[in-house]
XYZ file of C-alpha atoms in Angstrom:
412
model
C -49.878 -19.545 -17.508
C -48.368 -22.198 -19.776
C -48.813 -25.820 -18.720
C -45.697 -26.944 -20.571
C -41.990 -26.590 -19.811
C -39.642 -25.240 -22.455
C -36.691 -27.519 -23.173
C -34.281 -24.606 -22.698
C -35.001 -24.826 -18.962
C -32.974 -28.053 -18.829
C -29.787 -26.273 -19.922
C -29.929 -23.329 -17.528
C -28.680 -23.224 -13.925
C -31.439 -24.604 -11.738
C -31.630 -21.511 -9.496
C -29.068 -18.865 -10.420
C -30.815 -16.248 -8.281
C -30.161 -18.289 -5.132
C -26.386 -18.538 -5.656
C -25.244 -15.213 -4.114
C -27.342 -15.744 -0.992
C -26.112 -19.312 -0.531
C -22.477 -18.232 -0.865
C -23.098 -15.499 1.710
C -24.704 -18.000 4.074
C -21.811 -20.436 3.644
C -19.252 -17.734 4.345
C -21.103 -16.725 7.489
C -21.314 -20.310 8.701
C -17.649 -20.912 7.906
C -16.711 -17.899 10.012
C -18.373 -19.508 13.031
C -17.306 -23.105 12.396
C -14.815 -24.814 14.655
C -13.715 -28.441 14.447
C -16.096 -30.574 16.445
C -19.048 -28.244 15.883
C -21.361 -30.777 14.268
C -24.411 -28.521 14.123
C -22.623 -25.905 12.019
C -21.037 -28.568 9.842
C -24.490 -30.026 9.208
C -25.848 -26.624 8.181
C -22.873 -26.101 5.855
C -23.469 -29.452 4.140
C -27.101 -28.547 3.493
C -26.137 -25.119 2.135
C -23.304 -26.541 0.010
C -25.632 -29.109 -1.522
C -28.164 -26.386 -2.291
C -25.417 -24.277 -3.875
C -24.253 -27.118 -6.112
C -27.803 -27.955 -7.169
C -28.547 -24.299 -7.889
C -25.480 -24.020 -10.137
C -26.037 -27.279 -12.029
C -28.469 -27.450 -14.922
C -31.241 -30.069 -14.906
C -29.456 -31.803 -17.796
C -26.250 -32.007 -15.750
C -28.112 -33.330 -12.730
C -29.743 -35.982 -14.902
C -26.353 -37.101 -16.205
C -25.021 -37.205 -12.659
C -27.917 -39.326 -11.374
C -28.117 -41.768 -14.294
C -24.523 -41.911 -15.578
C -22.022 -40.547 -13.083
C -23.362 -41.878 -9.772
C -24.017 -45.455 -10.996
C -20.597 -45.451 -12.665
C -18.957 -44.242 -9.477
C -20.698 -46.984 -7.513
C -19.432 -49.566 -10.017
C -15.861 -48.295 -9.742
C -15.811 -48.040 -5.935
C -17.386 -51.469 -5.447
C -14.953 -53.074 -7.888
C -12.102 -51.443 -6.006
C -13.317 -52.869 -2.701
C -13.869 -56.317 -4.164
C -10.454 -56.592 -5.832
C -8.566 -55.091 -2.881
C -7.513 -51.929 -4.731
C -7.972 -49.463 -1.885
C -6.192 -51.696 0.608
C -3.295 -52.115 -1.814
C -2.980 -48.365 -2.328
C -2.921 -47.773 1.429
C -0.368 -50.542 1.878
C 1.837 -48.951 -0.779
C 1.628 -45.620 1.045
C -1.300 -43.459 2.087
C 0.460 -40.348 0.731
C 2.218 -42.042 -2.185
C 1.692 -41.473 -5.910
C 0.111 -44.618 -7.343
C 0.698 -45.672 -10.937
C -2.148 -47.476 -12.708
C 0.174 -49.908 -14.491
C 1.828 -50.968 -11.229
C -1.481 -51.308 -9.405
C -2.986 -53.373 -12.216
C -0.007 -55.735 -12.255
C -0.246 -56.330 -8.500
C -4.007 -56.920 -8.692
C -3.985 -59.046 -11.848
C -6.219 -56.511 -13.587
C -6.248 -55.183 -17.107
C -4.478 -51.792 -16.792
C -6.788 -50.206 -19.345
C -9.804 -51.256 -17.270
C -8.295 -49.989 -14.034
C -7.294 -46.718 -15.650
C -10.850 -46.076 -16.812
C -12.255 -46.807 -13.361
C -9.792 -44.578 -11.535
C -10.222 -41.758 -14.037
C -13.925 -41.590 -13.199
C -13.315 -41.856 -9.445
C -10.919 -38.934 -9.816
C -13.326 -36.906 -11.963
C -15.941 -37.326 -9.242
C -13.542 -35.816 -6.698
C -12.313 -38.887 -4.823
C -8.716 -39.124 -6.064
C -6.031 -36.496 -6.674
C -4.577 -36.612 -10.203
C -0.798 -36.132 -10.294
C -0.154 -37.046 -13.947
C -1.684 -39.284 -16.584
C -2.631 -42.573 -14.865
C -1.040 -41.451 -11.602
C -3.145 -40.696 -8.520
C -2.999 -39.957 -4.817
C -5.618 -41.046 -2.309
C -8.050 -38.670 -0.636
C -9.317 -39.215 2.904
C -12.403 -40.845 1.411
C -10.553 -43.390 -0.738
C -8.159 -44.054 2.142
C -11.199 -44.901 4.258
C -12.395 -47.432 1.678
C -9.531 -49.674 2.823
C -11.378 -50.099 6.139
C -13.797 -53.029 6.057
C -16.417 -51.121 8.054
C -16.507 -48.541 5.248
C -15.715 -50.525 2.102
C -18.078 -53.398 2.854
C -21.047 -51.014 2.573
C -20.442 -50.981 -1.178
C -20.263 -54.762 -1.440
C -23.476 -55.183 0.581
C -25.766 -52.355 -0.421
C -24.655 -51.876 -4.029
C -23.128 -55.205 -4.984
C -25.355 -57.459 -2.868
C -28.852 -55.924 -2.918
C -28.480 -52.805 -5.041
C -31.006 -53.931 -7.625
C -33.944 -53.428 -5.247
C -34.060 -49.602 -5.231
C -33.219 -49.395 -8.932
C -36.133 -51.664 -9.835
C -38.463 -50.385 -7.121
C -40.792 -48.889 -9.713
C -41.407 -52.367 -11.156
C -42.478 -53.606 -7.729
C -44.823 -50.636 -7.346
C -46.419 -51.447 -10.678
C -47.329 -54.878 -9.293
C -48.796 -53.390 -6.094
C -50.728 -50.668 -7.912
C -48.543 -47.958 -6.386
C -49.399 -48.694 -2.757
C -47.141 -47.902 0.189
C -45.277 -51.188 0.870
C -46.190 -52.746 4.218
C -45.899 -56.505 3.585
C -42.612 -57.891 4.924
C -43.160 -61.167 3.069
C -43.379 -59.558 -0.383
C -40.937 -56.707 -0.885
C -39.167 -54.988 -3.763
C -36.168 -57.140 -2.900
C -38.182 -60.338 -3.442
C -39.350 -59.098 -6.830
C -35.983 -57.780 -8.016
C -34.059 -60.912 -7.041
C -36.879 -63.428 -7.532
C -35.934 -64.728 -4.107
C -37.815 -66.863 -1.602
C -35.628 -66.064 1.430
C -37.359 -64.114 4.223
C -35.694 -60.759 3.512
C -32.673 -59.006 2.050
C -30.649 -59.424 5.251
C -31.138 -63.193 5.132
C -30.229 -63.088 1.448
C -26.904 -61.397 2.174
C -26.173 -64.153 4.656
C -27.127 -66.818 2.137
C -24.617 -65.496 -0.415
C -21.792 -65.341 2.110
C -22.025 -61.634 2.938
C -23.071 -61.972 6.567
C -19.713 -60.721 7.914
C -19.696 -57.865 5.418
C -23.212 -56.876 6.500
C -22.170 -56.790 10.174
C -19.118 -54.684 9.343
C -21.234 -52.370 7.209
C -23.557 -51.748 10.146
C -20.544 -51.062 12.359
C -19.326 -48.480 9.872
C -22.728 -46.819 9.709
C -22.607 -46.232 13.461
C -19.150 -44.645 13.446
C -19.049 -41.040 14.586
C -22.450 -41.199 16.239
C -23.102 -40.695 19.901
C -24.232 -43.842 21.742
C -27.738 -43.836 23.155
C -26.462 -43.517 26.711
C -24.318 -40.430 26.075
C -25.311 -37.591 28.439
C -26.050 -35.375 25.411
C -28.816 -37.816 24.413
C -30.110 -39.837 27.346
C -28.690 -39.116 30.833
C -28.844 -42.610 32.296
C -27.411 -41.544 35.652
C -30.386 -39.244 36.180
C -33.131 -41.134 34.330
C -32.276 -44.827 34.657
C -30.071 -45.493 37.672
C -32.171 -43.839 40.428
C -34.685 -46.320 41.759
C -33.088 -49.278 39.943
C -33.173 -52.476 41.990
C -29.520 -53.400 42.691
C -29.638 -57.113 41.844
C -32.347 -57.037 39.163
C -31.927 -56.618 35.383
C -30.997 -53.024 34.556
C -30.864 -53.134 30.742
C -32.083 -55.902 28.455
C -30.648 -55.297 24.976
C -33.329 -56.902 22.782
C -31.984 -58.228 19.467
C -28.697 -56.545 20.328
C -26.621 -58.400 17.762
C -23.010 -58.945 18.753
C -23.409 -56.704 21.788
C -21.743 -53.493 20.634
C -24.272 -51.273 22.433
C -24.469 -53.135 25.720
C -20.692 -53.583 25.885
C -20.110 -49.868 25.286
C -22.637 -49.118 28.014
C -20.653 -51.358 30.383
C -17.392 -49.625 29.520
C -18.835 -46.147 30.024
C -20.745 -46.992 33.209
C -18.767 -49.770 34.921
C -20.392 -49.047 38.298
C -23.964 -49.326 37.056
C -26.566 -50.945 39.313
C -28.193 -54.248 38.372
C -27.497 -56.717 35.577
C -26.942 -56.280 31.841
C -28.438 -58.834 29.437
C -27.838 -59.262 25.708
C -30.540 -61.064 23.698
C -30.599 -62.249 20.098
C -31.108 -65.415 18.088
C -28.911 -68.313 19.177
C -26.448 -68.232 16.212
C -25.849 -64.516 16.807
C -25.384 -64.955 20.554
C -22.807 -67.668 19.885
C -20.755 -65.126 17.919
C -21.027 -62.424 20.611
C -17.690 -63.273 22.162
C -15.907 -59.927 22.441
C -18.019 -58.390 25.191
C -17.553 -57.957 28.925
C -17.968 -61.355 30.629
C -20.323 -59.858 33.214
C -22.935 -59.288 30.484
C -25.359 -62.200 30.382
C -25.882 -63.598 26.872
C -29.358 -65.026 26.267
C -30.795 -66.619 23.104
C -34.190 -65.053 22.436
C -36.558 -64.382 19.534
C -38.260 -61.011 19.981
C -41.525 -62.473 18.668
C -41.578 -64.970 21.547
C -42.512 -64.300 25.163
C -39.950 -62.074 26.890
C -38.339 -64.234 29.612
C -36.939 -61.283 31.589
C -39.781 -59.755 33.564
C -39.709 -56.379 35.245
C -36.377 -55.064 33.981
C -35.579 -51.416 34.570
C -35.126 -50.876 30.824
C -35.712 -52.843 27.637
C -33.537 -51.398 24.876
C -33.981 -51.746 21.101
C -31.551 -50.230 18.619
C -32.536 -50.066 14.951
C -34.916 -52.998 15.268
C -38.348 -51.594 14.523
C -37.286 -49.743 11.376
C -36.652 -53.149 9.791
C -40.326 -54.087 10.024
C -43.742 -52.766 8.982
C -46.226 -51.814 11.687
C -47.938 -55.189 12.034
C -44.683 -56.967 12.941
C -43.555 -54.081 15.159
C -46.764 -54.319 17.156
C -46.052 -57.989 17.878
C -42.511 -57.171 19.005
C -43.705 -54.324 21.202
C -46.533 -56.389 22.668
C -44.070 -59.010 23.919
C -42.021 -56.289 25.585
C -45.026 -54.542 27.127
C -46.179 -57.829 28.665
C -42.901 -58.091 30.573
C -42.725 -54.504 31.810
C -43.425 -53.525 35.414
C -45.882 -50.617 35.774
C -44.322 -47.475 37.200
C -40.809 -48.960 37.014
C -39.871 -50.388 33.602
C -38.952 -48.260 30.628
C -38.802 -49.147 26.953
C -35.966 -47.273 25.249
C -36.076 -47.290 21.447
C -33.005 -45.839 19.725
C -34.077 -45.030 16.192
C -34.516 -42.342 13.596
C -37.280 -39.824 14.233
C -38.058 -37.801 11.115
C -39.291 -34.276 11.945
C -42.475 -32.934 10.409
C -40.462 -30.515 8.242
C -36.784 -30.051 7.388
C -35.878 -33.732 7.371
C -32.146 -34.536 7.372
C -30.935 -36.367 4.267
C -29.547 -39.345 6.217
C -32.984 -39.896 7.729
C -34.792 -39.840 4.382
C -32.060 -42.010 2.836
C -32.639 -44.576 5.564
C -36.357 -44.454 4.883
C -35.778 -45.153 1.188
C -33.483 -48.067 2.061
C -36.004 -49.603 4.460
C -38.847 -49.117 1.968
C -37.067 -50.595 -1.050
C -35.477 -53.530 0.779
C -37.840 -54.504 3.612
C -41.202 -52.768 3.018
C -40.460 -51.045 6.317
C -39.741 -47.418 7.186
C -38.002 -44.751 9.206
C -40.828 -43.129 11.155
C -41.869 -39.575 11.760
C -42.740 -38.381 15.248
C -46.433 -38.746 14.382
C -45.888 -42.297 13.131
C -44.095 -43.240 16.344
C -47.041 -41.981 18.392
C -49.439 -43.949 16.207
C -47.388 -47.159 16.374
C -46.799 -47.080 20.111
C -49.860 -45.337 21.548
C -52.696 -46.083 19.137
C -52.217 -49.837 18.798
C -53.731 -50.989 22.079
C -50.366 -52.094 23.489
C -50.730 -50.241 26.782
C -47.648 -48.110 26.073
C -47.156 -44.344 25.952
C -44.259 -42.185 24.802
C -42.949 -40.125 27.714
C -40.234 -38.224 25.823
C -38.146 -37.997 22.657
C -34.489 -37.479 23.600
C -32.283 -35.925 20.893
C -28.720 -34.621 20.773
C -29.493 -31.811 18.346
C -30.408 -30.649 14.847
C -28.403 -33.192 12.861
C -29.206 -36.156 15.125
C -30.599 -39.023 13.084
C -31.275 -41.350 16.011
C -33.276 -40.332 19.066
C -34.066 -42.216 22.261
C -37.818 -42.731 22.336
C -38.617 -43.299 26.003
C -41.805 -45.287 26.657
C -43.643 -46.553 29.717
C -46.825 -48.428 30.469
C -49.793 -46.071 30.288
């Protein structure tokens, strides 16, 4: 068998033999798909991506990855920054938009804007009506929303160099898995001394954009307390002491999770407490007044002892294992044996068949923070094999396409 690859391979469809079967599978799935059926939609996305990749040649895929996708990111981010998408929505979500008119309103060179929009259209995100005339798609309409558009400013415009130059960082570390939160690919790419990429975004005035980006990321996802994921009325409320802390939302940011919990379960037993660093707590103003707001650093001693549940949402994936163990140790110290639960709402990557959003999150954590999205085995190792006195009692998931699971833990 030859150990070399003939160049002609790069100009042939990647897997022509798979195309008929994939089309058949897609047709079958489409016949069963109804709006709101997320599991079938997920399967269709996976099949559609496989179909496209089977049809494209390796040369075409290379051009997409190295030319088309970076160019699309440049065009979309520029549009967010200059207010293009908001202007187009303001002028009419179903209107025909002329490049010359848009450029005049934005103070842009019309030739520049025309080139950007032509590529956005060629990539499928605008509808071309005539030369230099376009209509919005649902995607480009959505870019007018800050919770969607700000993702481009933050992750591409703000810290996008880190994944692109990740290989340079790996050269310096002799190709080792990154686990040092104080020396990450971000630090190398931006020659920065700030603690991490999140602090960097704040330092360059993108703190609000980062918060909105995270809000957009969570859109369309079930909250941790939804009955399809974690049935709190069966698992949390029974046995809860009526006047004691029910849920302590550790590092809960502006309180989106705990406030939604309050709205969905207004008659819950016990007290709800939101914790985060003092500057964050000061900004947590739009939550139910019955929720106690408490400044707290998760690396310090947990002041609330014996709560029914300590909740962490997307906290541990920001940190390598050594920092996570310190965070978890502080929580374990405060837990009451046989009563307290630790509820971690995070990605759990399956052993096989990982969902693309989960692996994408892992790449983001690795290239920005030297952290990770963890597999089920890694969660067991982190929580049960670190001498913290904790055990995982159950992984709660809403289904096949669920990125985040509730990892329920108790004292061993």
